[in-house]
């Protein structure tokens, strides 16, 4: 490796590493902000918080890596151009392509690493992340109950005055309200002096053991006038056990988070296998429904019939309903209307189910293509950033950040829009995943061409020259010399 290659590689690696660390830290803070409701106020120790962040870190790489390559490329080549180092290279007969050669090899290796990371590390981390969130209550069940306030846990609202013990499992001053029933009434209140939370890794049930308490239950009298007396039942117990489903302990609103389905936990081979199964299942369901609906409407394959030559066809009346009495006609029409309504409902329900299945297939296809998009995005961002930095001739953190943010926001917006549109069937998953790359690819080719030929970012001469020539012709036509002639 020549001295120039070592110098360029060292400069780019230093800038890339610095930018990557800064951006990674910023996106980690964003992740903490998104999941702050699951971390704050639940007495989680440092180890659980670190595990939570470690499992969420790999999902940030597809966002941070292309942006880091883009910004590092603009800053590196912008500094070289600003300090006239490119001018010295060109005066020595070294072209831009020759200067980029060693960095192209590095980006190629980085793309391979990015694909391996997206295919192996991210699915594993996604699996661990989702399961860690579901099972975090099993590691420390008392985390769902904060002191001095009512906590929504399963079918109950639980309030405790104090928690003690190594894991906060021992409770003092427990008050429990059952959630309202279908009638909107909260009829049961339980109070106990002490309690204990008991869980097991082999069980998905959390036991809440209450000691020395009372329960109060409202009674709804049969007579309406007796309701003003507010009757209730009071009972005393020495020990009472309430079973709580652990899945309810960490139940979150999926619409407020960016967690994908199981497709994010699969690698390329697993996605291919899953897609094959999903497509076969969809085809079988379509065939089964078509056969079922044909039978319901009376469409059947007619058996072969041998027609005799002396067979005389019976003429049917034009109005078949006239063959039945008025009562039978009403019954026939009601039965036909009921059959049509039932078939329409069945078709609409099956259509919705088929759309959901197709949407799931599209999500898996998008996850499949995304693993290749991240590798290509590194190449794309480099061939946009490197010539752009050589053209604008500005290094540092000023103008390069502006260009990098604008380009990356465009790339990310188009990518997100295409992926969402493809999942809903607006376009193929292949086009939805690759649309951002296809749109920005001409920009990369244009910038590389203009930087190679020492042209500016915008060739103003191509715009101003025809206008100036037009004005020159007009002025020559109306000049005083021509007027005298």
XYZ file of C-alpha atoms in Angstrom:
485
model
C 0.000 0.000 0.000
C 1.378 3.384 -1.013
C 1.832 6.349 1.326
C -1.118 8.190 -0.278
C -3.432 5.211 0.256
C -2.368 4.911 3.893
C -2.930 8.632 4.421
C -6.403 8.616 2.858
C -7.466 5.460 4.684
C -6.217 6.758 8.025
C -7.967 10.110 7.544
C -11.249 8.473 6.513
C -11.183 5.873 9.321
C -10.542 8.521 11.967
C -13.405 10.674 10.711
C -15.730 7.696 10.213
C -15.094 6.331 13.714
C -15.684 9.711 15.343
C -18.891 10.356 13.418
C -20.175 6.806 14.019
C -19.664 7.024 17.795
C -21.369 10.422 18.030
C -24.363 9.388 15.914
C -24.659 6.056 17.701
C -24.786 7.834 21.054
C -27.480 10.210 19.764
C -29.648 7.340 18.497
C -29.176 5.476 21.788
C -30.551 8.496 23.625
C -33.503 8.424 21.235
C -34.100 4.755 22.085
C -34.017 5.537 25.800
C -36.542 8.312 25.222
C -38.873 5.985 23.286
C -38.848 3.356 26.025
C -38.537 5.654 29.036
C -41.966 4.562 30.249
C -40.697 0.993 30.600
C -37.510 1.987 32.450
C -38.514 4.842 34.730
C -40.103 4.364 38.118
C -39.887 0.563 38.168
C -36.863 0.015 40.413
C -34.796 -1.659 37.715
C -31.194 -2.245 38.662
C -28.270 -1.219 36.451
C -27.756 -4.716 34.998
C -31.308 -4.913 33.631
C -31.076 -1.414 32.140
C -27.733 -2.252 30.465
C -29.185 -5.474 29.030
C -32.176 -3.536 27.759
C -29.910 -1.074 25.947
C -27.540 -3.759 24.638
C -30.384 -5.690 23.031
C -31.772 -2.498 21.456
C -28.422 -1.242 20.083
C -28.088 -3.462 16.956
C -31.386 -2.222 15.498
C -29.832 1.273 15.319
C -27.002 0.187 12.995
C -29.049 0.342 9.729
C -29.716 4.020 10.470
C -26.300 5.029 11.823
C -24.021 3.219 9.355
C -25.130 4.822 6.033
C -25.317 8.267 7.632
C -21.815 7.836 9.093
C -20.409 6.802 5.697
C -22.079 9.783 4.026
C -20.940 12.369 6.561
C -17.411 10.934 6.854
C -17.035 10.944 3.054
C -18.147 14.571 2.723
C -15.927 15.715 5.600
C -12.837 13.771 4.446
C -12.913 14.808 0.793
C -14.104 18.300 1.701
C -11.057 18.787 3.924
C -8.743 17.482 1.202
C -10.231 19.861 -1.355
C -10.326 22.823 1.043
C -6.635 22.415 1.919
C -5.683 22.096 -1.792
C -4.462 18.542 -1.274
C -6.572 17.396 -4.200
C -4.980 20.071 -6.351
C -1.556 18.702 -5.407
C -2.702 15.168 -6.256
C -4.066 16.211 -9.643
C -0.908 18.139 -10.452
C 0.977 14.891 -9.793
C -1.308 13.003 -12.192
C -3.487 11.347 -9.509
C -7.189 11.392 -10.431
C -10.180 11.314 -8.105
C -10.881 7.662 -8.986
C -7.315 6.748 -8.057
C -7.632 8.557 -4.725
C -10.936 6.778 -3.999
C -9.632 3.301 -4.847
C -8.457 2.257 -1.386
C -11.597 3.684 0.206
C -13.786 1.817 -2.288
C -12.132 -1.421 -1.136
C -12.800 -0.461 2.489
C -16.461 0.357 1.742
C -16.798 -2.982 -0.054
C -15.535 -4.814 3.042
C -17.775 -2.645 5.226
C -20.800 -3.569 3.070
C -20.074 -7.277 3.515
C -19.800 -6.772 7.276
C -23.039 -4.767 7.243
C -24.881 -7.568 5.430
C -23.521 -10.166 7.855
C -24.532 -7.974 10.776
C -28.046 -7.452 9.382
C -28.439 -11.163 8.624
C -27.126 -12.601 11.893
C -26.668 -10.118 14.718
C -29.772 -7.952 14.302
C -32.264 -10.903 14.164
C -30.691 -12.456 17.254
C -30.694 -9.125 19.123
C -34.297 -8.459 18.068
C -35.355 -11.859 19.397
C -33.552 -11.259 22.686
C -34.919 -7.710 22.925
C -38.574 -8.680 22.495
C -38.313 -11.652 24.842
C -36.409 -9.597 27.400
C -39.229 -7.069 27.479
C -41.800 -9.820 27.883
C -39.881 -11.678 30.590
C -38.439 -8.747 32.498
C -41.248 -9.063 35.035
C -40.220 -12.651 35.621
C -36.726 -11.532 36.581
C -38.081 -8.845 38.898
C -41.877 -8.994 39.197
C -42.091 -6.133 41.692
C -40.961 -3.696 39.009
C -44.539 -3.281 37.785
C -45.662 -1.947 41.168
C -44.374 1.433 42.325
C -44.806 2.576 45.878
C -47.507 5.049 46.890
C -49.587 4.951 43.704
C -52.079 2.742 41.918
C -50.493 0.482 39.294
C -52.369 -1.069 36.384
C -51.551 -4.793 36.556
C -53.720 -7.205 34.604
C -57.302 -7.067 35.843
C -56.372 -5.131 38.994
C -55.206 -1.711 40.160
C -52.711 -2.322 42.952
C -51.288 0.164 45.445
C -48.668 -0.612 48.106
C -47.285 1.652 50.827
C -43.848 0.045 50.959
C -41.772 -2.648 49.272
C -39.006 -4.543 51.008
C -36.827 -7.583 50.364
C -34.000 -8.215 47.924
C -36.207 -7.926 44.843
C -38.955 -5.823 46.416
C -41.241 -8.853 46.637
C -42.475 -8.188 50.190
C -45.309 -5.663 50.269
C -46.820 -3.655 53.106
C -50.194 -1.903 53.074
C -51.746 -3.442 49.974
C -54.906 -1.998 48.401
C -56.422 -3.683 45.340
C -59.285 -2.495 43.149
C -60.743 -4.846 40.584
C -61.192 -3.204 37.205
C -64.733 -2.248 36.173
C -66.824 -4.952 34.566
C -68.882 -4.648 31.404
C -71.457 -2.560 33.270
C -68.798 -0.017 34.230
C -68.966 -0.855 37.925
C -66.044 -1.491 40.271
C -67.533 -3.814 42.872
C -64.591 -5.347 44.738
C -61.930 -3.752 46.930
C -59.301 -5.799 48.780
C -57.086 -4.460 51.593
C -54.391 -6.412 53.429
C -51.607 -5.590 55.870
C -48.871 -7.510 54.056
C -48.342 -9.329 50.790
C -45.730 -11.192 48.764
C -45.022 -11.595 45.077
C -43.914 -15.088 44.047
C -42.828 -16.003 40.509
C -41.047 -18.890 38.816
C -39.065 -19.090 35.586
C -40.981 -22.254 34.651
C -44.368 -20.558 35.064
C -46.023 -17.621 33.376
C -48.214 -16.933 36.410
C -47.304 -14.432 39.097
C -48.747 -15.201 42.539
C -49.757 -12.352 44.830
C -50.120 -13.771 48.357
C -52.109 -11.496 50.709
C -52.091 -11.861 54.505
C -54.450 -10.494 57.192
C -56.904 -8.512 55.155
C -60.476 -7.700 54.243
C -62.415 -7.564 51.037
C -65.415 -5.369 50.328
C -67.866 -6.130 47.540
C -70.837 -4.047 46.441
C -74.148 -5.835 46.142
C -76.668 -4.905 43.467
C -80.153 -5.467 44.974
C -82.965 -6.786 42.877
C -85.224 -3.859 43.763
C -84.183 -0.511 42.381
C -85.355 1.450 45.454
C -82.985 -0.576 47.661
C -79.899 0.657 45.800
C -79.906 3.930 47.735
C -78.959 1.941 50.881
C -75.553 1.050 49.268
C -75.414 -2.539 50.531
C -72.071 -4.381 50.458
C -70.438 -7.573 51.686
C -67.456 -7.508 54.002
C -65.217 -10.526 54.464
C -62.064 -11.263 56.386
C -59.219 -13.586 55.374
C -55.945 -14.771 56.844
C -54.442 -15.673 53.494
C -55.579 -15.128 49.918
C -53.801 -15.847 46.627
C -54.372 -13.847 43.441
C -52.892 -15.177 40.192
C -51.749 -12.600 37.635
C -50.723 -13.375 34.070
C -47.157 -12.171 33.506
C -47.930 -11.222 29.918
C -50.285 -8.550 31.257
C -47.532 -7.174 33.480
C -45.537 -5.733 30.594
C -48.318 -5.224 28.123
C -47.508 -2.292 25.848
C -49.277 -0.567 23.010
C -47.719 -1.894 19.804
C -48.971 1.115 17.897
C -46.626 3.376 19.872
C -43.443 1.452 19.246
C -41.346 0.566 16.270
C -41.038 -3.149 16.921
C -41.689 -5.290 13.892
C -43.149 -8.765 13.935
C -41.270 -12.027 13.821
C -39.841 -11.126 10.392
C -37.222 -8.932 12.098
C -35.966 -11.991 14.028
C -35.233 -14.119 10.944
C -32.175 -14.346 8.715
C -32.217 -14.792 4.936
C -32.589 -18.589 4.937
C -35.301 -18.506 7.592
C -37.156 -15.786 5.699
C -37.092 -17.874 2.520
C -38.495 -20.882 4.355
C -41.151 -18.776 6.081
C -42.146 -17.051 2.840
C -42.544 -20.418 1.105
C -44.861 -21.590 3.896
C -46.860 -18.339 3.916
C -47.355 -18.395 0.134
C -48.476 -22.029 0.175
C -50.872 -21.289 3.014
C -52.321 -18.316 1.115
C -52.759 -20.331 -2.098
C -54.431 -23.196 -0.244
C -56.804 -20.818 1.504
C -57.771 -19.154 -1.781
C -58.479 -22.534 -3.403
C -60.408 -23.764 -0.368
C -62.541 -20.617 -0.218
C -63.286 -20.665 -3.951
C -64.458 -24.271 -3.740
C -66.524 -23.527 -0.634
C -68.215 -20.440 -2.081
C -68.966 -22.289 -5.325
C -70.734 -25.005 -3.368
C -72.679 -22.441 -1.342
C -73.988 -20.632 -4.425
C -74.720 -23.909 -6.199
C -71.923 -23.948 -8.779
C -70.840 -27.556 -9.231
C -69.182 -29.540 -11.929
C -71.987 -31.187 -13.803
C -71.544 -34.923 -14.446
C -71.553 -36.041 -18.065
C -75.112 -36.655 -19.272
C -76.076 -38.818 -22.183
C -78.904 -37.146 -24.080
C -81.326 -39.384 -25.905
C -82.383 -38.406 -29.359
C -86.084 -38.766 -28.590
C -85.788 -36.507 -25.509
C -88.257 -33.663 -25.598
C -87.220 -30.515 -23.762
C -89.871 -29.202 -21.373
C -90.632 -25.559 -21.796
C -90.292 -23.529 -18.559
C -92.420 -20.460 -17.892
C -90.812 -17.033 -18.171
C -91.710 -16.230 -14.563
C -90.596 -19.125 -12.374
C -92.041 -17.524 -9.238
C -95.527 -17.872 -10.712
C -95.266 -21.617 -10.159
C -95.382 -21.049 -6.354
C -98.000 -19.673 -4.029
C -97.643 -16.236 -2.458
C -96.494 -17.709 0.857
C -93.878 -19.863 -0.855
C -92.681 -16.879 -2.876
C -92.130 -14.866 0.307
C -90.217 -17.746 1.877
C -88.074 -18.184 -1.246
C -87.234 -14.468 -1.383
C -86.339 -14.402 2.328
C -84.133 -17.452 1.919
C -82.439 -15.941 -1.153
C -81.830 -12.627 0.642
C -80.413 -14.439 3.656
C -78.140 -16.542 1.436
C -76.878 -13.476 -0.445
C -76.206 -11.574 2.808
C -74.399 -14.555 4.274
C -72.268 -15.010 1.148
C -71.399 -11.309 1.016
C -70.355 -11.360 4.674
C -68.287 -14.492 4.089
C -66.590 -12.934 1.055
C -65.798 -9.691 2.904
C -64.441 -11.548 5.939
C -62.286 -13.834 3.811
C -61.097 -10.889 1.735
C -59.935 -9.088 4.886
C -58.209 -12.254 6.101
C -56.459 -12.719 2.747
C -55.313 -9.086 2.787
C -53.844 -9.601 6.269
C -52.008 -12.694 5.075
C -50.700 -10.862 2.009
C -49.606 -7.974 4.227
C -47.664 -10.418 6.393
C -45.992 -11.838 3.277
C -45.077 -8.314 2.163
C -43.540 -7.585 5.568
C -41.360 -10.687 5.323
C -40.319 -9.759 1.780
C -39.431 -6.236 2.913
C -37.346 -7.667 5.763
C -35.621 -9.951 3.231
C -34.690 -7.099 0.876
C -33.698 -4.732 3.702
C -30.724 -6.946 4.529
C -29.307 -6.261 1.065
C -30.353 -2.594 1.012
C -28.161 -1.729 4.000
C -25.091 -3.162 2.229
C -25.836 -1.245 -0.978
C -26.629 1.919 1.007
C -23.015 2.069 2.244
C -21.774 2.086 -1.368
C -24.426 4.603 -2.417
C -23.704 7.050 0.400
C -19.962 6.875 -0.262
C -20.341 7.662 -3.964
C -22.626 10.573 -3.031
C -20.503 11.915 -0.177
C -17.001 11.603 -1.656
C -17.607 13.566 -4.899
C -19.894 16.011 -3.067
C -17.102 16.813 -0.597
C -14.650 17.327 -3.472
C -17.113 19.691 -5.191
C -18.163 21.875 -2.250
C -14.573 22.010 -0.917
C -15.673 22.448 2.677
C -14.664 20.280 5.612
C -15.474 20.434 9.294
C -18.953 20.170 10.786
C -20.731 23.058 9.066
C -21.835 22.691 5.471
C -21.099 18.919 5.298
C -23.629 18.235 8.076
C -26.286 20.247 6.228
C -25.800 18.273 3.008
C -25.527 14.945 4.852
C -28.708 15.498 6.865
C -30.709 16.602 3.812
C -29.573 13.628 1.731
C -30.074 11.099 4.519
C -33.514 12.452 5.458
C -34.518 12.118 1.806
C -33.155 8.569 1.683
C -34.809 7.553 4.964
C -38.162 9.175 4.096
C -38.335 7.494 0.682
C -37.286 4.174 2.229
C -39.931 4.369 4.964
C -42.622 5.523 2.530
C -41.813 2.758 0.064
C -41.764 0.084 2.741
C -45.114 1.141 4.190
C -46.661 1.423 0.731
C -45.405 -2.036 -0.257
C -46.770 -3.600 2.919
C -50.236 -2.274 2.070
C -49.977 -3.601 -1.485
C -49.442 -0.233 -3.196
C -46.284 -1.550 -4.885
C -44.156 -4.656 -4.869
C -41.965 -5.195 -1.768
C -38.889 -5.208 -4.027
C -39.645 -1.718 -5.349
C -40.650 -0.484 -1.902
C -37.352 -1.579 -0.366
C -35.117 -0.461 -3.245
C -36.978 2.704 -4.266
C -34.770 5.033 -2.196
C -31.611 3.486 -3.665
C -32.945 3.687 -7.234
C -33.902 7.358 -6.802
C -30.563 8.453 -5.304
C -28.416 6.324 -7.622
C -28.552 8.871 -10.496
C -27.448 11.549 -8.016
C -24.393 9.477 -7.104
C -23.538 8.961 -10.798
C -24.010 12.669 -11.563
C -21.870 13.856 -8.639
C -19.103 11.386 -9.451
C -19.098 12.500 -13.102
C -19.005 16.210 -12.248
C -16.298 15.776 -9.601
C -14.185 13.751 -12.031
C -14.436 16.463 -14.680
C -13.796 19.313 -12.202
C -17.277 20.795 -12.666
C -19.176 22.545 -9.928
C -22.228 21.315 -8.125
C -24.452 23.116 -10.644
C -23.196 24.124 -14.086
C -24.461 27.692 -14.225
C -22.784 28.218 -17.588
C -25.216 25.792 -19.183
C -28.041 28.059 -17.973
C -26.542 31.521 -18.421
C -24.735 31.011 -21.757
C -27.878 30.478 -23.905
C -29.553 33.457 -22.224
C -26.548 35.731 -22.834
C -26.332 34.599 -26.472
C -30.024 35.374 -26.925
C -29.618 38.897 -25.546
C -26.517 39.388 -27.705
C -28.453 38.492 -30.864
C -31.265 40.840 -29.897
C -28.857 43.704 -29.224
C -27.049 43.135 -32.533
C -30.327 43.156 -34.440
C -31.414 46.463 -32.984
C -27.973 48.113 -32.942
C -27.627 51.668 -34.486
C -25.425 50.395 -37.325
C -28.121 48.037 -38.539
C -30.752 50.737 -38.244
C -28.712 53.026 -40.562
C -28.494 50.244 -43.126
